[in-house]
Amino acid sequence: DAPIEQQDILQQMKQMLSNRAVICVALMLAFNTLINTISTTLSIYYFTYVVGNLGLITIISLVGMVLAFATPPLTNWLFKIMGRHKTFIFSVILMNISTLLLMIMRENLSTLGIILGNTAFTTGFCVVNMTIVAFVPDAVDYTELHSGSPQAGVINAIVNFVKQGFAALATLITGLMLTAVGYVEGGQMEATPELIDGILNLKIYSALILSVLVLAALALFPITKKYGE
């Protein structure tokens, strides 16, 4: 027989795999991490080949640093007036303002439009991320309600693993997508219409698909107002 400690770990993992709340939180975090990491990586190629101005990255990064401090009080305020679920949905929509601008304007999007779109994306991402963190205690309570044990340590370990693992996976996915549209790593690429079109499509459709997936995970999250939210 396996040692008691090993049996305990295996039993905990089995419980987590059948725990709808934990799975939904993990999926929300996974898809949101993919959205941000893929978008951030693609932005380097977007500013290089589509915009032709890498200097904008510095401005956008500075704005992002300011927003990182501003979003916690903003998130708490949104929770009070909208609740967590509606805040989550609103923030995913906010993240996709830049996507909609790119769909309409394509490579003709102005510098102001780029900055405003990225500001909306960063704000939306930070609020969504904080909302997911707020869902973790709910998943712990749900686990305790259904299994008799909160398993907080296991759940937090799963959350951290998913965040780190999918951030690494996003880099691989981005590389494969860029290869698919004709980008050659290390090569002297020209900003051809085909490459520009491919990079734009990757930024647009990767964000849209992952946003649908993260909203689907929210829709399946079992903790609603019935559980006292």
GROMACS .gro file of C-alpha atoms in nm:
model
  229
    1ASP     CA    1   0.000   0.000   0.000
    2ALA     CA    2   0.101   0.359  -0.062
    3PRO     CA    3   0.210   0.565   0.237
    4ILE     CA    4  -0.062   0.765   0.410
    5GLU     CA    5   0.090   1.094   0.294
    6GLN     CA    6   0.085   0.982  -0.069
    7GLN     CA    7  -0.271   0.858  -0.036
    8ASP     CA    8  -0.370   1.196   0.106
    9ILE     CA    9  -0.213   1.384  -0.186
   10LEU     CA   10  -0.375   1.157  -0.443
   11GLN     CA   11  -0.711   1.193  -0.272
   12GLN     CA   12  -0.676   1.572  -0.265
   13MET     CA   13  -0.593   1.588  -0.635
   14LYS     CA   14  -0.888   1.362  -0.716
   15GLN     CA   15  -1.115   1.596  -0.523
   16MET     CA   16  -0.977   1.899  -0.705
   17LEU     CA   17  -1.033   1.741  -1.047
   18SER     CA   18  -1.399   1.692  -0.963
   19ASN     CA   19  -1.435   2.033  -0.797
   20ARG     CA   20  -1.623   2.260  -1.036
   21ALA     CA   21  -1.540   2.581  -0.850
   22VAL     CA   22  -1.164   2.515  -0.848
   23ILE     CA   23  -1.163   2.409  -1.212
   24CYS     CA   24  -1.351   2.723  -1.318
   25VAL     CA   25  -1.118   2.952  -1.122
   26ALA     CA   26  -0.816   2.775  -1.274
   27LEU     CA   27  -0.961   2.809  -1.627
   28MET     CA   28  -1.044   3.178  -1.577
   29LEU     CA   29  -0.690   3.243  -1.459
   30ALA     CA   30  -0.541   3.032  -1.739
   31PHE     CA   31  -0.732   3.208  -2.017
   32ASN     CA   32  -0.674   3.554  -1.870
   33THR     CA   33  -0.302   3.481  -1.841
   34LEU     CA   34  -0.297   3.365  -2.203
   35ILE     CA   35  -0.478   3.680  -2.318
   36ASN     CA   36  -0.228   3.910  -2.147
   37THR     CA   37   0.092   3.720  -2.228
   38ILE     CA   38   0.003   3.654  -2.592
   39SER     CA   39  -0.110   4.014  -2.642
   40THR     CA   40   0.204   4.154  -2.476
   41THR     CA   41   0.432   3.934  -2.687
   42LEU     CA   42   0.246   4.009  -3.011
   43SER     CA   43   0.265   4.381  -2.931
   44ILE     CA   44   0.641   4.376  -2.986
   45TYR     CA   45   0.585   4.254  -3.343
   46TYR     CA   46   0.286   4.484  -3.387
   47PHE     CA   47   0.487   4.794  -3.296
   48THR     CA   48   0.785   4.675  -3.502
   49TYR     CA   49   0.615   4.576  -3.828
   50VAL     CA   50   0.270   4.738  -3.825
   51VAL     CA   51   0.321   5.067  -3.639
   52GLY     CA   52   0.694   5.103  -3.703
   53ASN     CA   53   0.748   5.280  -3.372
   54LEU     CA   54   0.890   5.084  -3.079
   55GLY     CA   55   0.903   5.402  -2.872
   56LEU     CA   56   0.532   5.370  -2.799
   57ILE     CA   57   0.607   5.062  -2.588
   58THR     CA   58   0.781   5.284  -2.332
   59ILE     CA   59   0.480   5.516  -2.306
   60ILE     CA   60   0.238   5.225  -2.275
   61SER     CA   61   0.457   5.059  -2.013
   62LEU     CA   62   0.461   5.376  -1.802
   63VAL     CA   63   0.083   5.402  -1.828
   64GLY     CA   64   0.060   5.037  -1.723
   65MET     CA   65   0.269   5.103  -1.412
   66VAL     CA   66   0.034   5.383  -1.307
   67LEU     CA   67  -0.272   5.166  -1.371
   68ALA     CA   68  -0.126   4.885  -1.159
   69PHE     CA   69  -0.158   5.117  -0.856
   70ALA     CA   70  -0.496   5.259  -0.959
   71THR     CA   71  -0.683   4.936  -1.030
   72PRO     CA   72  -0.714   4.797  -0.671
   73PRO     CA   73  -0.937   5.087  -0.550
   74LEU     CA   74  -1.115   5.085  -0.888
   75THR     CA   75  -1.185   4.714  -0.853
   76ASN     CA   76  -1.323   4.754  -0.498
   77TRP     CA   77  -1.546   5.037  -0.619
   78LEU     CA   78  -1.676   4.827  -0.908
   79PHE     CA   79  -1.745   4.538  -0.672
   80LYS     CA   80  -1.963   4.766  -0.458
   81ILE     CA   81  -2.172   4.904  -0.744
   82MET     CA   82  -2.181   4.604  -0.980
   83GLY     CA   83  -2.086   4.290  -0.790
   84ARG     CA   84  -1.800   4.060  -0.887
   85HIS     CA   85  -1.964   3.878  -1.178
   86LYS     CA   86  -2.074   4.195  -1.357
   87THR     CA   87  -1.738   4.357  -1.285
   88PHE     CA   88  -1.570   4.058  -1.447
   89ILE     CA   89  -1.787   4.081  -1.761
   90PHE     CA   90  -1.747   4.459  -1.784
   91SER     CA   91  -1.369   4.430  -1.755
   92VAL     CA   92  -1.345   4.163  -2.026
   93ILE     CA   93  -1.538   4.398  -2.256
   94LEU     CA   94  -1.302   4.680  -2.154
   95MET     CA   95  -1.004   4.463  -2.246
   96ASN     CA   96  -1.143   4.419  -2.597
   97ILE     CA   97  -1.184   4.786  -2.683
   98SER     CA   98  -0.836   4.774  -2.838
   99THR     CA   99  -0.940   4.463  -3.029
  100LEU     CA  100  -1.247   4.637  -3.170
  101LEU     CA  101  -1.038   4.940  -3.267
  102LEU     CA  102  -0.795   4.714  -3.453
  103MET     CA  103  -1.080   4.535  -3.629
  104ILE     CA  104  -1.217   4.866  -3.756
  105MET     CA  105  -0.900   5.063  -3.827
  106ARG     CA  106  -0.649   4.780  -3.887
  107GLU     CA  107  -0.304   4.929  -3.959
  108ASN     CA  108  -0.452   5.282  -3.982
  109LEU     CA  109  -0.519   5.308  -3.608
  110SER     CA  110  -0.382   5.638  -3.479
  111THR     CA  111  -0.123   5.678  -3.204
  112LEU     CA  112  -0.391   5.814  -2.970
  113GLY     CA  113  -0.615   5.516  -3.051
  114ILE     CA  114  -0.330   5.276  -2.977
  115ILE     CA  115  -0.256   5.437  -2.639
  116LEU     CA  116  -0.622   5.454  -2.537
  117GLY     CA  117  -0.683   5.096  -2.651
  118ASN     CA  118  -0.387   4.963  -2.457
  119THR     CA  119  -0.489   5.165  -2.150
  120ALA     CA  120  -0.834   5.004  -2.163
  121PHE     CA  121  -0.676   4.660  -2.211
  122THR     CA  122  -0.440   4.697  -1.917
  123THR     CA  123  -0.716   4.828  -1.690
  124GLY     CA  124  -0.949   4.546  -1.789
  125PHE     CA  125  -0.684   4.280  -1.743
  126CYS     CA  126  -0.586   4.402  -1.396
  127VAL     CA  127  -0.948   4.418  -1.279
  128VAL     CA  128  -1.025   4.072  -1.420
  129ASN     CA  129  -0.715   3.933  -1.251
  130MET     CA  130  -0.812   4.084  -0.915
  131THR     CA  131  -1.167   3.950  -0.955
  132ILE     CA  132  -1.031   3.599  -1.012
  133VAL     CA  133  -0.823   3.635  -0.696
  134ALA     CA  134  -1.144   3.732  -0.514
  135PHE     CA  135  -1.306   3.412  -0.642
  136VAL     CA  136  -1.038   3.192  -0.480
  137PRO     CA  137  -1.180   3.218  -0.123
  138ASP     CA  138  -1.520   3.133  -0.271
  139ALA     CA  139  -1.371   2.819  -0.422
  140VAL     CA  140  -1.222   2.733  -0.082
  141ASP     CA  141  -1.562   2.775   0.085
  142TYR     CA  142  -1.728   2.571  -0.187
  143THR     CA  143  -1.473   2.294  -0.135
  144GLU     CA  144  -1.531   2.290   0.238
  145LEU     CA  145  -1.908   2.283   0.187
  146HIS     CA  146  -1.893   1.982  -0.045
  147SER     CA  147  -1.601   1.785   0.096
  148GLY     CA  148  -1.581   1.890   0.461
  149SER     CA  149  -1.228   2.028   0.421
  150PRO     CA  150  -1.135   2.370   0.275
  151GLN     CA  151  -0.808   2.252   0.109
  152ALA     CA  152  -0.690   2.614   0.092
  153GLY     CA  153  -0.323   2.517   0.051
  154VAL     CA  154  -0.392   2.281  -0.238
  155ILE     CA  155  -0.617   2.533  -0.414
  156ASN     CA  156  -0.361   2.814  -0.384
  157ALA     CA  157  -0.090   2.579  -0.514
  158ILE     CA  158  -0.307   2.495  -0.815
  159VAL     CA  159  -0.375   2.864  -0.882
  160ASN     CA  160  -0.002   2.951  -0.872
  161PHE     CA  161   0.087   2.653  -1.090
  162VAL     CA  162  -0.174   2.748  -1.351
  163LYS     CA  163  -0.058   3.110  -1.360
  164GLN     CA  164   0.309   3.021  -1.409
  165GLY     CA  165   0.244   2.728  -1.640
  166PHE     CA  166   0.014   2.910  -1.880
  167ALA     CA  167   0.240   3.216  -1.890
  168ALA     CA  168   0.515   2.987  -2.020
  169LEU     CA  169   0.275   2.809  -2.255
  170ALA     CA  170   0.164   3.142  -2.402
  171THR     CA  171   0.517   3.211  -2.528
  172LEU     CA  172   0.520   2.881  -2.715
  173ILE     CA  173   0.173   2.941  -2.858
  174THR     CA  174   0.269   3.290  -2.976
  175GLY     CA  175   0.580   3.156  -3.150
  176LEU     CA  176   0.375   2.893  -3.332
  177MET     CA  177   0.116   3.149  -3.440
  178LEU     CA  178   0.381   3.387  -3.572
  179THR     CA  179   0.541   3.104  -3.767
  180ALA     CA  180   0.199   3.023  -3.914
  181VAL     CA  181   0.164   3.376  -4.057
  182GLY     CA  182   0.510   3.369  -4.214
  183TYR     CA  183   0.736   3.524  -3.952
  184VAL     CA  184   1.087   3.374  -3.951
  185GLU     CA  185   1.269   3.396  -3.617
  186GLY     CA  186   1.607   3.565  -3.649
  187GLY     CA  187   1.546   3.658  -4.010
  188GLN     CA  188   1.555   4.004  -4.163
  189MET     CA  189   1.182   4.038  -4.215
  190GLU     CA  190   1.026   4.312  -4.420
  191ALA     CA  191   0.692   4.464  -4.324
  192THR     CA  192   0.505   4.304  -4.613
  193PRO     CA  193   0.125   4.343  -4.641
  194GLU     CA  194   0.092   3.970  -4.573
  195LEU     CA  195   0.296   3.988  -4.251
  196ILE     CA  196   0.114   4.301  -4.131
  197ASP     CA  197  -0.222   4.140  -4.202
  198GLY     CA  198  -0.116   3.823  -4.022
  199ILE     CA  199   0.002   4.004  -3.709
  200LEU     CA  200  -0.318   4.209  -3.694
  201ASN     CA  201  -0.533   3.899  -3.728
  202LEU     CA  202  -0.340   3.723  -3.452
  203LYS     CA  203  -0.389   4.015  -3.212
  204ILE     CA  204  -0.758   4.044  -3.293
  205TYR     CA  205  -0.872   3.683  -3.302
  206SER     CA  206  -0.655   3.545  -3.022
  207ALA     CA  207  -0.801   3.808  -2.786
  208LEU     CA  208  -1.158   3.745  -2.901
  209ILE     CA  209  -1.138   3.366  -2.874
  210LEU     CA  210  -0.973   3.371  -2.532
  211SER     CA  211  -1.221   3.631  -2.407
  212VAL     CA  212  -1.510   3.403  -2.504
  213LEU     CA  213  -1.340   3.117  -2.321
  214VAL     CA  214  -1.279   3.318  -2.003
  215LEU     CA  215  -1.644   3.429  -2.002
  216ALA     CA  216  -1.753   3.068  -2.052
  217ALA     CA  217  -1.550   2.968  -1.746
  218LEU     CA  218  -1.722   3.245  -1.548
  219ALA     CA  219  -2.063   3.123  -1.665
  220LEU     CA  220  -1.982   2.774  -1.534
  221PHE     CA  221  -1.856   2.902  -1.198
  222PRO     CA  222  -2.101   2.751  -0.948
  223ILE     CA  223  -2.089   3.025  -0.685
  224THR     CA  224  -2.355   3.285  -0.754
  225LYS     CA  225  -2.587   3.496  -0.538
  226LYS     CA  226  -2.747   3.173  -0.418
  227TYR     CA  227  -2.424   3.111  -0.223
  228GLY     CA  228  -2.444   3.446  -0.051
  229GLU     CA  229  -2.252   3.666  -0.289
   0.00000   0.00000   0.00000
